[in-house]
CSV table of C-alpha atoms and ligand atoms in Angstrom, one decimal:
chain,number,residue,atom,x,y,z
A,1193,MET,CA,115.3,102.7,-82.7
A,1194,VAL,CA,118.8,104.1,-82.3
A,1195,VAL,CA,121.4,102.5,-80.1
A,1196,ILE,CA,124.7,104.3,-79.8
A,1197,PHE,CA,127.7,102.9,-78.0
A,1198,LEU,CA,130.0,105.8,-77.4
A,1199,THR,CA,133.0,103.8,-76.2
A,1200,ALA,CA,133.4,101.9,-79.4
A,1201,ILE,CA,132.3,104.8,-81.6
A,1202,LEU,CA,129.8,102.3,-83.0
A,1203,VAL,CA,126.4,103.3,-84.2
A,1204,ILE,CA,123.7,100.7,-84.6
A,1205,VAL,CA,120.4,101.9,-86.0
A,1206,THR,CA,117.5,99.6,-86.6
A,1207,PRO,CA,115.2,101.8,-88.7
A,1208,LEU,CA,112.0,101.1,-90.5
A,1209,LEU,CA,111.7,102.8,-93.8
A,1210,HIS,CA,108.1,103.6,-93.1
A,1211,ASP,CA,109.0,105.2,-89.8
A,1212,THR,CA,109.0,108.9,-90.3
A,1213,SER,CA,110.5,110.1,-87.0
A,1214,ALA,CA,113.5,112.2,-87.7
A,1215,ARG,CA,116.8,111.1,-86.2
A,1216,ARG,CA,119.9,113.2,-85.7
A,1217,LEU,CA,123.3,112.2,-84.4
A,1218,SER,CA,124.4,114.1,-81.4
A,1219,PRO,CA,127.2,116.7,-82.2
A,1220,THR,CA,129.8,114.7,-80.1
A,1221,ILE,CA,129.2,111.5,-82.0
A,1222,ALA,CA,129.1,113.3,-85.4
A,1223,ALA,CA,132.5,114.8,-84.6
A,1224,SER,CA,134.1,111.3,-84.3
A,1225,LEU,CA,132.7,110.1,-87.6
A,1226,PRO,CA,134.2,110.6,-91.0
A,1227,ASN,CA,133.1,113.8,-92.8
A,1228,PRO,CA,130.5,113.3,-95.4
A,1229,GLN,CA,132.1,113.0,-98.9
A,1230,PRO,CA,131.0,111.5,-102.2
A,1231,HIS,CA,132.6,108.3,-103.5
A,1232,PRO,CA,133.6,108.0,-107.1
A,1233,LEU,CA,130.6,107.0,-109.2
A,1234,PRO,CA,130.8,103.2,-110.1
A,1235,PRO,CA,131.6,102.8,-113.8
A,1236,SER,CA,128.3,100.9,-114.4
A,1237,LEU,CA,126.3,104.0,-113.2
A,1238,GLU,CA,128.8,106.4,-114.8
A,1239,LYS,CA,128.0,105.1,-118.3
A,1240,TRP,CA,124.2,105.0,-117.7
A,1241,GLN,CA,122.4,107.5,-119.7
A,1242,ASP,CA,118.8,108.3,-119.5
A,1243,ILE,CA,117.9,108.6,-123.2
A,1244,PRO,CA,114.1,109.3,-122.8
A,1245,GLN,CA,114.8,111.8,-120.0
A,1246,ALA,CA,112.4,110.1,-117.7
A,1247,GLY,CA,113.4,112.1,-114.6
A,1248,ASP,CA,113.9,110.7,-111.1
A,1249,TYR,CA,112.4,110.7,-107.6
A,1250,PHE,CA,115.5,111.6,-105.7
A,1251,SER,CA,113.4,114.1,-103.6
A,1252,MET,CA,111.7,111.1,-102.1
A,1253,ILE,CA,114.9,109.5,-100.8
A,1254,LYS,CA,115.7,109.8,-97.1
A,1255,GLU,CA,119.1,110.3,-95.6
A,1256,THR,CA,120.2,108.2,-92.7
A,1257,PRO,CA,122.0,109.6,-89.6
A,1258,VAL,CA,125.3,108.9,-91.5
A,1259,GLY,CA,124.2,110.0,-94.9
A,1260,TYR,CA,123.0,108.2,-98.0
A,1261,LEU,CA,123.3,104.4,-98.1
A,1262,VAL,CA,125.9,104.3,-100.8
A,1263,TRP,CA,128.1,101.2,-101.4
A,1264,SER,CA,131.7,102.0,-102.2
A,1265,GLU,CA,133.3,98.6,-102.4
A,1266,PHE,CA,132.4,96.3,-105.3
A,1267,PRO,CA,131.1,93.8,-105.9
A,1268,VAL,CA,128.6,94.1,-103.2
A,1269,LYS,CA,128.4,90.7,-101.5
A,1270,ILE,CA,124.9,89.1,-101.2
A,1271,TYR,CA,124.1,86.0,-99.2
A,1272,LEU,CA,120.7,84.4,-99.6
A,1273,GLU,CA,119.1,81.5,-97.7
A,1274,LYS,CA,119.3,78.2,-99.5
A,1275,PRO,CA,117.5,74.9,-98.8
A,1276,GLN,CA,119.5,72.6,-96.4
A,1277,ASN,CA,118.4,69.2,-97.5
A,1278,ILE,CA,118.3,69.2,-101.3
A,1279,ASN,CA,118.2,65.4,-101.6
A,1280,GLU,CA,114.8,65.1,-100.1
A,1281,ILE,CA,112.3,65.9,-102.9
A,1282,SER,CA,109.2,67.5,-101.6
A,1283,ALA,CA,106.7,70.3,-102.3
A,1284,SER,CA,108.3,72.5,-99.7
A,1285,LEU,CA,111.8,72.1,-101.2
A,1286,GLU,CA,110.3,73.0,-104.6
A,1287,ARG,CA,108.8,76.2,-103.2
A,1288,PHE,CA,112.1,77.0,-101.6
A,1289,GLN,CA,114.0,76.5,-104.9
A,1290,THR,CA,111.5,78.7,-106.7
A,1291,TRP,CA,112.1,81.4,-104.1
A,1292,VAL,CA,115.9,81.2,-104.6
A,1293,LYS,CA,115.4,81.3,-108.4
A,1294,ALA,CA,113.3,84.4,-108.1
A,1295,VAL,CA,115.8,86.2,-105.9
A,1296,LEU,CA,118.7,85.2,-108.1
A,1297,GLU,CA,116.9,86.6,-111.1
A,1298,THR,CA,116.5,90.0,-109.5
A,1299,ILE,CA,120.1,90.0,-108.4
A,1300,GLU,CA,121.0,89.6,-112.1
A,1301,GLU,CA,118.7,92.5,-113.0
A,1302,TRP,CA,120.4,94.9,-110.6
A,1303,ASN,CA,123.9,93.5,-111.4
A,1304,ILE,CA,123.8,95.5,-114.6
A,1305,TYR,CA,123.8,98.8,-112.7
A,1306,LEU,CA,126.0,97.9,-109.7
A,1307,PRO,CA,128.4,94.9,-109.5
A,1308,LEU,CA,126.9,92.2,-107.2
A,1309,GLU,CA,128.3,88.8,-106.1
A,1310,VAL,CA,126.4,86.0,-104.5
A,1311,VAL,CA,128.5,84.5,-101.6
A,1312,ASN,CA,128.1,81.3,-99.6
A,1313,GLU,CA,129.3,82.6,-96.3
A,1314,PRO,CA,126.8,84.8,-94.4
A,1315,GLU,CA,129.6,86.3,-92.3
A,1316,ILE,CA,131.1,88.2,-95.2
A,1317,ALA,CA,127.8,89.4,-96.8
A,1318,ASP,CA,126.9,93.0,-97.2
A,1319,ILE,CA,123.3,92.1,-97.9
A,1320,THR,CA,121.6,89.1,-96.4
A,1321,ILE,CA,118.3,87.9,-97.8
A,1322,LEU,CA,116.3,85.8,-95.5
A,1323,ARG,CA,113.3,83.6,-96.5
A,1324,SER,CA,111.0,84.8,-93.8
A,1325,ARG,CA,108.3,87.3,-93.1
A,1326,PRO,CA,109.6,90.5,-91.4
A,1327,PRO,CA,109.4,90.2,-87.6
A,1328,ILE,CA,106.7,92.5,-86.3
A,1329,GLN,CA,108.1,95.3,-84.1
A,1330,PRO,CA,105.6,97.0,-81.9
A,1331,THR,CA,106.4,100.6,-81.2
A,1332,PHE,CA,105.4,102.5,-78.1
A,1333,ASN,CA,102.9,105.3,-78.8
A,1334,GLN,CA,103.5,108.1,-76.3
A,1335,GLU,CA,100.2,109.7,-77.0
A,1336,THR,CA,98.0,106.7,-76.4
A,1337,GLY,CA,100.4,105.0,-73.9
A,1338,LYS,CA,99.9,101.8,-75.8
A,1339,PHE,CA,102.0,99.7,-78.2
A,1340,ASP,CA,101.1,100.1,-81.9
A,1341,ILE,CA,101.3,96.7,-83.7
A,1342,PRO,CA,102.1,97.4,-87.4
A,1343,ARG,CA,100.3,95.3,-90.0
A,1344,ALA,CA,102.1,92.2,-91.3
A,1345,ARG,CA,104.3,92.8,-94.3
A,1346,THR,CA,105.6,90.5,-97.0
A,1347,ALA,CA,109.0,92.0,-97.1
A,1348,GLU,CA,111.2,94.6,-95.4
A,1349,THR,CA,114.8,95.9,-95.6
A,1350,ARG,CA,116.7,97.0,-92.5
A,1351,TYR,CA,120.2,98.5,-92.2
A,1352,GLU,CA,122.8,98.6,-89.5
A,1353,PHE,CA,126.1,100.3,-89.2
A,1354,TYR,CA,129.4,98.8,-87.9
A,1355,LEU,CA,133.2,99.4,-88.1
A,1356,LYS,CA,135.0,97.3,-90.6
A,1357,SER,CA,138.7,96.7,-89.9
A,1358,THR,CA,140.9,96.6,-93.0
A,1359,GLU,CA,144.2,94.7,-93.3
A,1360,ASN,CA,146.1,98.0,-92.7
A,1361,GLY,CA,144.3,98.5,-89.4
A,1362,GLU,CA,141.9,101.2,-90.7
A,1363,LYS,CA,138.4,101.4,-89.4
A,1364,ILE,CA,135.8,102.0,-92.0
A,1365,LEU,CA,132.3,103.1,-91.2
A,1366,SER,CA,130.3,100.5,-93.0
A,1367,HIS,CA,126.8,99.2,-93.3
A,1368,LYS,CA,125.0,95.9,-93.7
A,1369,MET,CA,121.5,95.3,-95.0
A,1370,THR,CA,119.1,92.6,-94.2
A,1371,ILE,CA,116.1,91.8,-96.4
A,1372,PHE,CA,113.2,89.7,-95.1
A,1373,LEU,CA,111.3,88.2,-98.0
A,1374,SER,CA,108.2,86.1,-97.4
A,1375,PRO,CA,108.2,82.5,-98.5
A,1376,ASP,CA,104.4,82.7,-99.1
A,1377,GLN,CA,104.1,84.7,-102.2
A,1378,SER,CA,103.6,83.6,-105.8
A,1379,LEU,CA,106.6,83.5,-108.1
A,1380,ASP,CA,105.7,86.8,-109.8
A,1381,TYR,CA,105.2,88.6,-106.6
A,1382,THR,CA,108.4,87.2,-105.1
A,1383,ILE,CA,110.3,88.5,-108.1
A,1384,ALA,CA,108.6,91.9,-107.8
A,1385,THR,CA,109.2,92.1,-104.0
A,1386,SER,CA,112.8,91.0,-104.2
A,1387,ARG,CA,113.5,93.5,-107.0
A,1388,HIS,CA,111.9,96.3,-104.9
A,1389,GLU,CA,113.7,95.4,-101.6
A,1390,LEU,CA,117.1,95.0,-103.4
A,1391,GLY,CA,116.6,98.6,-104.7
A,1392,HIS,CA,116.3,99.7,-101.0
A,1393,ALA,CA,119.4,97.6,-100.1
A,1394,LEU,CA,121.4,99.2,-102.9
A,1395,GLY,CA,120.6,102.6,-101.6
A,1396,ILE,CA,117.2,103.7,-102.8
A,1397,TRP,CA,115.9,104.5,-99.3
A,1398,GLY,CA,112.5,105.9,-100.2
A,1399,HIS,CA,109.7,105.2,-102.6
A,1400,SER,CA,108.6,106.3,-106.0
A,1401,PRO,CA,105.1,107.9,-106.4
A,1402,LEU,CA,104.7,106.3,-109.9
A,1403,GLU,CA,103.5,102.7,-110.2
A,1404,THR,CA,105.7,102.2,-113.3
A,1405,ASP,CA,108.8,102.2,-111.1
A,1406,ALA,CA,110.2,99.1,-109.2
A,1407,LEU,CA,110.4,101.3,-106.1
A,1408,TYR,CA,106.7,102.3,-106.2
A,1409,PHE,CA,105.5,102.2,-102.6
A,1410,SER,CA,102.8,99.6,-103.1
A,1411,GLN,CA,102.4,96.2,-104.7
A,1412,VAL,CA,100.7,96.4,-108.1
A,1413,ARG,CA,98.9,93.8,-110.3
A,1414,ASN,CA,101.5,93.9,-113.0
A,1415,PRO,CA,104.8,94.6,-111.2
A,1416,PRO,CA,107.1,96.8,-113.2
A,1417,LYS,CA,110.7,96.0,-114.1
A,1418,ILE,CA,113.6,98.3,-113.0
A,1419,SER,CA,112.7,101.6,-114.7
A,1420,ALA,CA,114.9,104.4,-116.2
A,1421,ARG,CA,113.6,106.5,-113.3
A,1422,ASP,CA,114.8,103.9,-110.8
A,1423,ILE,CA,118.3,104.0,-112.2
A,1424,ASN,CA,118.3,107.8,-112.6
A,1425,THR,CA,117.5,108.0,-108.9
A,1426,LEU,CA,120.2,105.5,-108.0
A,1427,LYS,CA,122.7,107.5,-110.0
A,1428,VAL,CA,121.9,110.7,-108.1
A,1429,ILE,CA,122.1,108.9,-104.8
A,1430,TYR,CA,125.6,107.6,-105.6
A,1431,GLN,CA,126.8,111.2,-106.3
A,1432,GLN,CA,125.8,112.3,-102.8
A,1433,PRO,CA,128.1,112.8,-99.9
A,1434,THR,CA,128.0,110.1,-97.2
A,1435,ARG,CA,130.0,109.2,-94.0
A,1436,LEU,CA,129.8,105.5,-95.1
A,1437,GLY,CA,132.8,103.9,-96.6
A,1438,TRP,CA,135.3,106.4,-95.1
A,1439,GLU,CA,137.8,105.8,-92.4
A,1440,ILE,CA,137.2,106.7,-88.8
A,1441,VAL,CA,140.3,108.4,-87.2
A,1442,ASP,CA,140.6,108.0,-83.4
A,1443,SER,CA,141.1,111.4,-81.8
B,2086,LIG,ZN1,109.7,99.6,-100.1
């Protein structure tokens, strides 16, 4: 789904990674957006060297209507849901705490490659991680004239775009990510799913065809760690031009 408010030059896109329909910005809207340019490579990725020459799966990565989903301000701020009432000891609290621990573990894993920071205020977060199953969004099928109900998933990442105002009054085309992560998985699968979805949220908007990569498209019995190929792919993505993170100039 693409919603574009022309007056505010604001673009909101609620995409699904698995949705293959191509989207293009109309020429008038594209003209008011910043030109696609690459950002400087973050030092953590700059120094990354793929010693075994594992290759990458950059060809599987999709561009969004405003370019690659590259973060350019670090640390990237992450908010995750936390239990409200921690004094009340219960099985459900314990499950919640296990979920939080799993997510924090995977944030630490990615933090090696891109600086990340956990924040307590959801309003300032770039990435929000919710402890819930992804809402099911039926899509209208024009051929059959009926709504297609997608099968339930355990996790999903979505993006949206907005204009961030800086202290100097600049308007920066920016993005936010929301990760839905099921509360009903085992610890190992929660870790694997969180690792995978964080990869999407950090810019790997596509899937690896190899099951030894964290961004493999399907859940496997022995979930892989972040692989050299995952980071090679991330590094190529961060060298691509994007409209994100650049100033919009009112004409
Ligand atoms: Zn995925």
